[in-house]
Short mmCIF file of C-alpha atoms and ligand atoms in Angstrom, two decimals:
data_model
loop_
_atom_site.label_atom_id
_atom_site.label_comp_id
_atom_site.label_asym_id
_atom_site.label_seq_id
_atom_site.Cartn_x
_atom_site.Cartn_y
_atom_site.Cartn_z
CA MET A 1328 90.81 -56.35 -8.04
CA LEU A 1329 92.69 -53.11 -8.49
CA GLN A 1330 91.09 -50.47 -10.69
CA ILE A 1331 93.08 -49.43 -13.74
CA LEU A 1332 94.10 -46.06 -12.22
CA GLU A 1333 95.40 -47.72 -9.06
CA LYS A 1334 97.32 -50.22 -11.15
CA ILE A 1335 98.93 -47.52 -13.29
CA ASN A 1336 99.86 -45.58 -10.14
CA GLU A 1337 101.25 -48.67 -8.43
CA THR A 1338 103.42 -49.54 -11.43
CA ALA A 1339 104.62 -45.96 -12.00
CA GLU A 1340 105.48 -45.64 -8.29
CA PHE A 1341 107.42 -48.93 -8.38
CA ILE A 1342 109.41 -47.73 -11.39
CA GLN A 1343 110.07 -44.30 -9.86
CA LYS A 1344 111.29 -45.94 -6.65
CA ASN A 1345 113.64 -48.29 -8.50
CA VAL A 1346 114.78 -45.90 -11.20
CA SER A 1347 114.96 -42.24 -10.30
CA PHE A 1348 114.65 -41.00 -13.86
CA LYS A 1349 111.95 -38.79 -15.39
CA PRO A 1350 111.60 -39.62 -19.09
CA GLU A 1351 110.53 -36.97 -21.61
CA ILE A 1352 109.98 -39.33 -24.53
CA GLY A 1353 108.51 -42.82 -24.73
CA ILE A 1354 109.65 -45.22 -27.44
CA ILE A 1355 108.07 -48.53 -28.46
CA LEU A 1356 110.29 -50.68 -30.65
CA GLY A 1357 108.78 -53.10 -33.15
CA THR A 1358 109.69 -56.55 -34.46
CA GLY A 1359 113.36 -56.73 -35.43
CA LEU A 1360 113.77 -53.05 -34.62
CA GLY A 1361 115.29 -53.20 -31.14
CA GLY A 1362 118.65 -51.88 -32.37
CA LEU A 1363 117.74 -48.27 -31.57
CA VAL A 1364 118.58 -49.31 -28.02
CA ASN A 1365 122.26 -49.53 -29.00
CA GLU A 1366 122.21 -45.77 -29.56
CA ILE A 1367 120.79 -45.06 -26.10
CA ASP A 1368 123.20 -44.13 -23.33
CA ILE A 1369 121.56 -46.60 -20.95
CA LYS A 1370 121.12 -45.59 -17.30
CA HIS A 1371 118.74 -48.31 -16.07
CA VAL A 1372 117.10 -51.50 -17.36
CA LEU A 1373 114.00 -53.15 -15.90
CA PRO A 1374 112.96 -56.56 -17.32
CA TYR A 1375 109.17 -56.70 -17.71
CA GLU A 1376 108.83 -59.67 -15.39
CA THR A 1377 110.16 -57.59 -12.49
CA ILE A 1378 107.56 -54.82 -12.92
CA PRO A 1379 104.24 -55.21 -11.09
CA ASN A 1380 101.13 -55.38 -13.32
CA PHE A 1381 103.25 -55.47 -16.52
CA PRO A 1382 102.37 -58.03 -19.17
CA VAL A 1383 105.24 -60.31 -20.27
CA SER A 1384 106.18 -60.56 -23.95
CA THR A 1385 105.80 -63.99 -25.56
CA VAL A 1386 106.95 -63.48 -29.15
CA GLU A 1387 110.23 -64.61 -30.60
CA GLY A 1388 112.28 -61.52 -31.49
CA HIS A 1389 110.86 -59.45 -28.62
CA THR A 1390 113.01 -59.41 -25.51
CA GLY A 1391 110.88 -57.53 -23.01
CA LYS A 1392 112.73 -54.80 -21.11
CA LEU A 1393 112.14 -51.20 -20.15
CA ILE A 1394 115.23 -49.18 -20.95
CA PHE A 1395 115.93 -45.77 -19.44
CA GLY A 1396 118.61 -43.54 -20.87
CA ILE A 1397 119.67 -40.62 -23.04
CA LEU A 1398 119.05 -40.50 -26.78
CA GLY A 1399 119.67 -37.42 -28.91
CA GLY A 1400 120.23 -35.47 -25.68
CA LYS A 1401 116.74 -36.37 -24.34
CA LYS A 1402 115.69 -38.57 -21.48
CA VAL A 1403 113.90 -41.55 -22.99
CA ILE A 1404 112.12 -44.66 -21.82
CA ALA A 1405 112.12 -47.41 -24.43
CA MET A 1406 110.06 -50.57 -24.53
CA GLN A 1407 112.23 -53.26 -26.05
CA GLY A 1408 109.51 -55.76 -26.86
CA ARG A 1409 105.86 -54.85 -27.13
CA PHE A 1410 102.56 -56.65 -26.66
CA HIS A 1411 100.19 -57.72 -29.41
CA TYR A 1412 96.49 -58.53 -29.51
CA TYR A 1413 97.27 -61.91 -31.14
CA GLU A 1414 99.18 -62.97 -28.03
CA GLY A 1415 95.85 -63.05 -26.23
CA TYR A 1416 96.18 -59.86 -24.19
CA THR A 1417 93.17 -57.61 -23.88
CA MET A 1418 93.47 -54.19 -25.48
CA GLN A 1419 93.67 -52.67 -21.99
CA GLU A 1420 96.52 -55.02 -21.01
CA LEU A 1421 98.60 -54.43 -24.11
CA THR A 1422 98.32 -50.65 -23.86
CA PHE A 1423 98.96 -50.56 -20.09
CA PRO A 1424 102.68 -49.63 -20.50
CA VAL A 1425 101.74 -46.50 -22.50
CA ARG A 1426 99.60 -45.30 -19.62
CA VAL A 1427 102.43 -46.00 -17.20
CA MET A 1428 104.85 -44.05 -19.41
CA LYS A 1429 102.45 -41.08 -19.29
CA PHE A 1430 102.33 -41.25 -15.49
CA LEU A 1431 106.16 -41.31 -15.51
CA GLY A 1432 106.09 -38.03 -17.41
CA ILE A 1433 106.53 -38.67 -21.14
CA GLU A 1434 105.50 -35.80 -23.40
CA LYS A 1435 105.79 -37.60 -26.75
CA LEU A 1436 105.53 -41.18 -28.00
CA PHE A 1437 107.66 -42.66 -30.79
CA VAL A 1438 106.70 -46.04 -32.24
CA SER A 1439 108.22 -48.39 -34.79
CA ASN A 1440 106.82 -51.49 -36.42
CA ALA A 1441 107.16 -53.90 -39.33
CA SER A 1442 104.37 -54.14 -41.87
CA GLY A 1443 103.29 -55.51 -45.21
CA GLY A 1444 103.11 -52.89 -47.95
CA VAL A 1445 99.88 -52.81 -49.97
CA ASN A 1446 100.69 -49.64 -51.91
CA PRO A 1447 101.99 -50.80 -55.33
CA ASP A 1448 104.64 -48.03 -55.32
CA PHE A 1449 106.31 -49.46 -52.21
CA GLU A 1450 109.37 -51.70 -52.13
CA ILE A 1451 110.59 -54.18 -49.56
CA GLY A 1452 112.82 -52.40 -47.03
CA ASP A 1453 111.09 -49.03 -47.48
CA LEU A 1454 110.59 -46.86 -44.45
CA MET A 1455 107.06 -45.45 -44.18
CA ILE A 1456 106.33 -42.44 -41.99
CA ILE A 1457 102.82 -43.12 -40.69
CA VAL A 1458 100.48 -40.18 -41.26
CA ASP A 1459 97.19 -41.83 -40.29
CA HIS A 1460 95.75 -45.19 -39.33
CA LEU A 1461 92.81 -47.51 -39.80
CA ASN A 1462 91.76 -49.53 -36.80
CA LEU A 1463 90.71 -52.81 -38.42
CA LEU A 1464 91.00 -54.63 -35.10
CA PRO A 1465 87.69 -55.88 -33.69
CA ASP A 1466 88.28 -53.97 -30.47
CA ASN A 1467 89.38 -50.64 -29.00
CA PRO A 1468 91.27 -50.16 -25.71
CA LEU A 1469 89.02 -47.22 -24.79
CA ILE A 1470 85.84 -49.32 -24.74
CA GLY A 1471 84.46 -49.62 -21.21
CA LYS A 1472 84.47 -47.22 -18.29
CA ASN A 1473 86.19 -43.93 -19.15
CA TYR A 1474 88.57 -42.39 -16.65
CA PRO A 1475 88.53 -38.60 -17.07
CA GLU A 1476 91.92 -38.57 -15.28
CA LEU A 1477 93.28 -40.26 -18.42
CA GLY A 1478 91.28 -38.46 -21.09
CA PRO A 1479 87.84 -37.69 -22.55
CA ARG A 1480 85.08 -40.21 -23.29
CA PHE A 1481 85.23 -39.37 -27.01
CA PRO A 1482 88.85 -38.59 -27.87
CA ASP A 1483 89.72 -36.73 -31.05
CA MET A 1484 91.80 -38.69 -33.59
CA SER A 1485 92.13 -36.02 -36.30
CA ASP A 1486 95.81 -35.59 -35.48
CA ALA A 1487 96.69 -39.12 -34.37
CA TYR A 1488 100.19 -38.77 -35.87
CA ASP A 1489 101.49 -35.34 -34.99
CA LYS A 1490 101.72 -33.27 -38.15
CA SER A 1491 104.65 -31.16 -37.02
CA LEU A 1492 106.66 -34.28 -36.09
CA VAL A 1493 105.84 -35.77 -39.51
CA GLN A 1494 107.02 -32.58 -41.25
CA LYS A 1495 110.21 -32.49 -39.19
CA ALA A 1496 110.89 -36.17 -39.98
CA ILE A 1497 110.42 -35.55 -43.72
CA LYS A 1498 112.89 -32.64 -43.60
CA ILE A 1499 115.43 -34.79 -41.76
CA ALA A 1500 114.96 -37.73 -44.16
CA LYS A 1501 115.60 -35.39 -47.09
CA LYS A 1502 118.66 -33.88 -45.43
CA LEU A 1503 120.11 -37.32 -44.63
CA LYS A 1504 119.10 -38.67 -48.07
CA ILE A 1505 117.04 -41.45 -46.47
CA LYS A 1506 114.43 -42.82 -48.86
CA TYR A 1507 111.01 -42.58 -47.22
CA GLN A 1508 107.35 -43.08 -47.99
CA THR A 1509 104.41 -41.62 -46.15
CA GLY A 1510 101.20 -43.56 -45.69
CA ILE A 1511 98.28 -44.96 -43.78
CA TYR A 1512 98.83 -47.97 -41.53
CA ALA A 1513 96.02 -50.48 -41.00
CA ALA A 1514 96.06 -52.64 -37.88
CA VAL A 1515 94.71 -56.19 -38.04
CA THR A 1516 94.77 -58.93 -35.43
CA GLY A 1517 97.11 -61.45 -37.05
CA PRO A 1518 98.68 -63.83 -36.27
CA CYS A 1519 98.08 -65.12 -39.81
CA PHE A 1520 99.63 -62.97 -42.48
CA GLU A 1521 96.99 -61.89 -45.00
CA THR A 1522 95.63 -63.89 -47.90
CA PRO A 1523 95.91 -62.10 -51.27
CA ALA A 1524 92.20 -61.26 -50.99
CA GLU A 1525 92.72 -59.77 -47.53
CA TYR A 1526 95.67 -57.63 -48.72
CA LEU A 1527 93.41 -56.34 -51.50
CA ARG A 1528 90.65 -55.55 -49.04
CA VAL A 1529 93.12 -53.64 -46.84
CA ARG A 1530 94.30 -51.68 -49.88
CA ASN A 1531 90.73 -50.95 -50.92
CA SER A 1532 90.04 -49.71 -47.40
CA GLY A 1533 92.54 -46.92 -48.06
CA ALA A 1534 95.69 -48.22 -46.36
CA ASP A 1535 99.27 -48.29 -47.62
CA ALA A 1536 100.55 -50.88 -45.18
CA VAL A 1537 99.15 -53.50 -42.83
CA GLY A 1538 100.47 -54.78 -39.53
CA MET A 1539 99.54 -56.17 -36.14
CA SER A 1540 100.43 -53.37 -33.71
CA THR A 1541 100.78 -49.63 -33.01
CA VAL A 1542 97.15 -48.53 -33.41
CA PRO A 1543 96.03 -49.55 -29.87
CA GLU A 1544 99.04 -47.81 -28.31
CA VAL A 1545 98.45 -44.65 -30.36
CA MET A 1546 94.74 -44.57 -29.48
CA VAL A 1547 95.58 -44.78 -25.78
CA ALA A 1548 98.34 -42.17 -26.10
CA ARG A 1549 96.05 -39.75 -27.96
CA HIS A 1550 93.35 -40.30 -25.33
CA MET A 1551 95.94 -38.83 -22.92
CA SER A 1552 96.85 -36.06 -25.45
CA ILE A 1553 100.37 -37.39 -26.07
CA PRO A 1554 101.67 -36.38 -29.53
CA CYS A 1555 102.68 -39.51 -31.47
CA PHE A 1556 105.15 -40.28 -34.22
CA ALA A 1557 105.44 -43.69 -35.89
CA ILE A 1558 107.53 -45.35 -38.56
CA SER A 1559 106.83 -48.63 -40.30
CA ILE A 1560 109.37 -50.79 -42.12
CA ILE A 1561 107.85 -52.47 -45.15
CA THR A 1562 109.08 -56.05 -44.78
CA ASP A 1563 106.96 -57.72 -47.47
CA LEU A 1564 104.48 -56.77 -50.15
CA GLY A 1565 100.77 -57.54 -50.27
CA VAL A 1566 100.52 -56.26 -53.82
CA PRO A 1567 98.95 -58.38 -56.59
CA GLY A 1568 101.70 -60.07 -58.62
CA LYS A 1569 104.29 -59.48 -55.89
CA ILE A 1570 102.87 -61.63 -53.11
CA VAL A 1571 105.23 -64.37 -51.98
CA GLU A 1572 105.31 -66.57 -48.88
CA VAL A 1573 105.95 -64.48 -45.73
CA SER A 1574 107.49 -65.73 -42.51
CA HIS A 1575 108.25 -64.12 -39.16
CA ALA A 1576 111.96 -64.85 -39.79
CA GLU A 1577 111.84 -62.95 -43.09
CA VAL A 1578 110.04 -60.01 -41.42
CA ILE A 1579 112.79 -59.85 -38.77
CA LYS A 1580 115.55 -60.13 -41.41
CA VAL A 1581 114.23 -57.25 -43.53
CA ALA A 1582 113.48 -55.14 -40.44
CA ASN A 1583 117.06 -55.66 -39.20
CA GLU A 1584 118.44 -54.57 -42.56
CA ALA A 1585 116.30 -51.43 -42.69
CA GLU A 1586 116.78 -50.63 -39.04
CA LYS A 1587 119.87 -48.44 -39.47
CA LYS A 1588 118.11 -45.72 -41.45
CA MET A 1589 115.11 -45.80 -39.16
CA THR A 1590 117.34 -45.48 -36.10
CA LEU A 1591 119.15 -42.53 -37.68
CA LEU A 1592 115.89 -40.77 -38.49
CA MET A 1593 114.39 -41.37 -35.03
CA GLU A 1594 117.56 -40.20 -33.30
CA GLU A 1595 117.86 -37.04 -35.39
CA LEU A 1596 114.19 -36.27 -34.88
CA ILE A 1597 114.48 -36.69 -31.11
CA SER A 1598 117.58 -34.52 -30.93
CA SER A 1599 115.81 -31.81 -32.99
CA LEU A 1600 113.06 -31.42 -30.36
N1 HPA B 655 100.83 -58.38 -42.64
C1 HPA B 655 100.60 -58.13 -41.35
N2 HPA B 655 101.56 -57.83 -40.49
C2 HPA B 655 102.81 -57.77 -40.95
C3 HPA B 655 103.11 -58.03 -42.27
C4 HPA B 655 102.07 -58.36 -43.16
O1 HPA B 655 102.27 -58.61 -44.36
N3 HPA B 655 104.45 -57.90 -42.41
C5 HPA B 655 104.94 -57.56 -41.19
N4 HPA B 655 103.96 -57.48 -40.30
#
């Protein structure tokens, strides 16, 4: 069996051979938020199933392609379709593409996701700039043998979401008159949405929103010292008195509606770098 480093190298070499393109920025697009791709001047597309060692996306609403192109004047690589713990992947498998993106040369990682808001001041459709996270998953992709070539045994997480990128994004949101919130994102396994008691527990843990992604990718990116920026679209509310039935279809619908302002903010932020 190939060691993780050999696998990352093999995959990065395959991509470099097929796509001579050195990305500066990696982007991971969340549920119902693939529309940012329409703003990319696309140079190459690689479906996940054609890439050696890549997991294949199984969720409805996630298409599963690596997109290479220009966004905001920068060379980007975007994952249209991401991998989740609830799909049955190990933490190492679902974060593998982030490691490959690093080997391809990315210097920053941008992530989007959909989440349930547990802060009572939030509204459905709000855009939340993530300033910190809580890993409420029962696992961590960095458990196991550490590879110093990737990063340290005990990586720092005090600046998991790059403060200067957050400040820049806030300035841009104000300039473009985009309503935004800032907050802490808690990652849980899913696939069940939370019970009212679970939403309350997440809130009491100190989070503003809860979702099923992003935290593993950010932990792996920070292990490799990649500055990260992430935005969450609040697609439903886990707030007492406001909890209604949630469905994946509803999450996608709200995410699609809120996508325009998120795309604008991401694009402006990338072009400001
Ligand atoms: N909980 C967990 N994940 C989610 C939610 C939620 O309410 N909404 C969108 N993703």
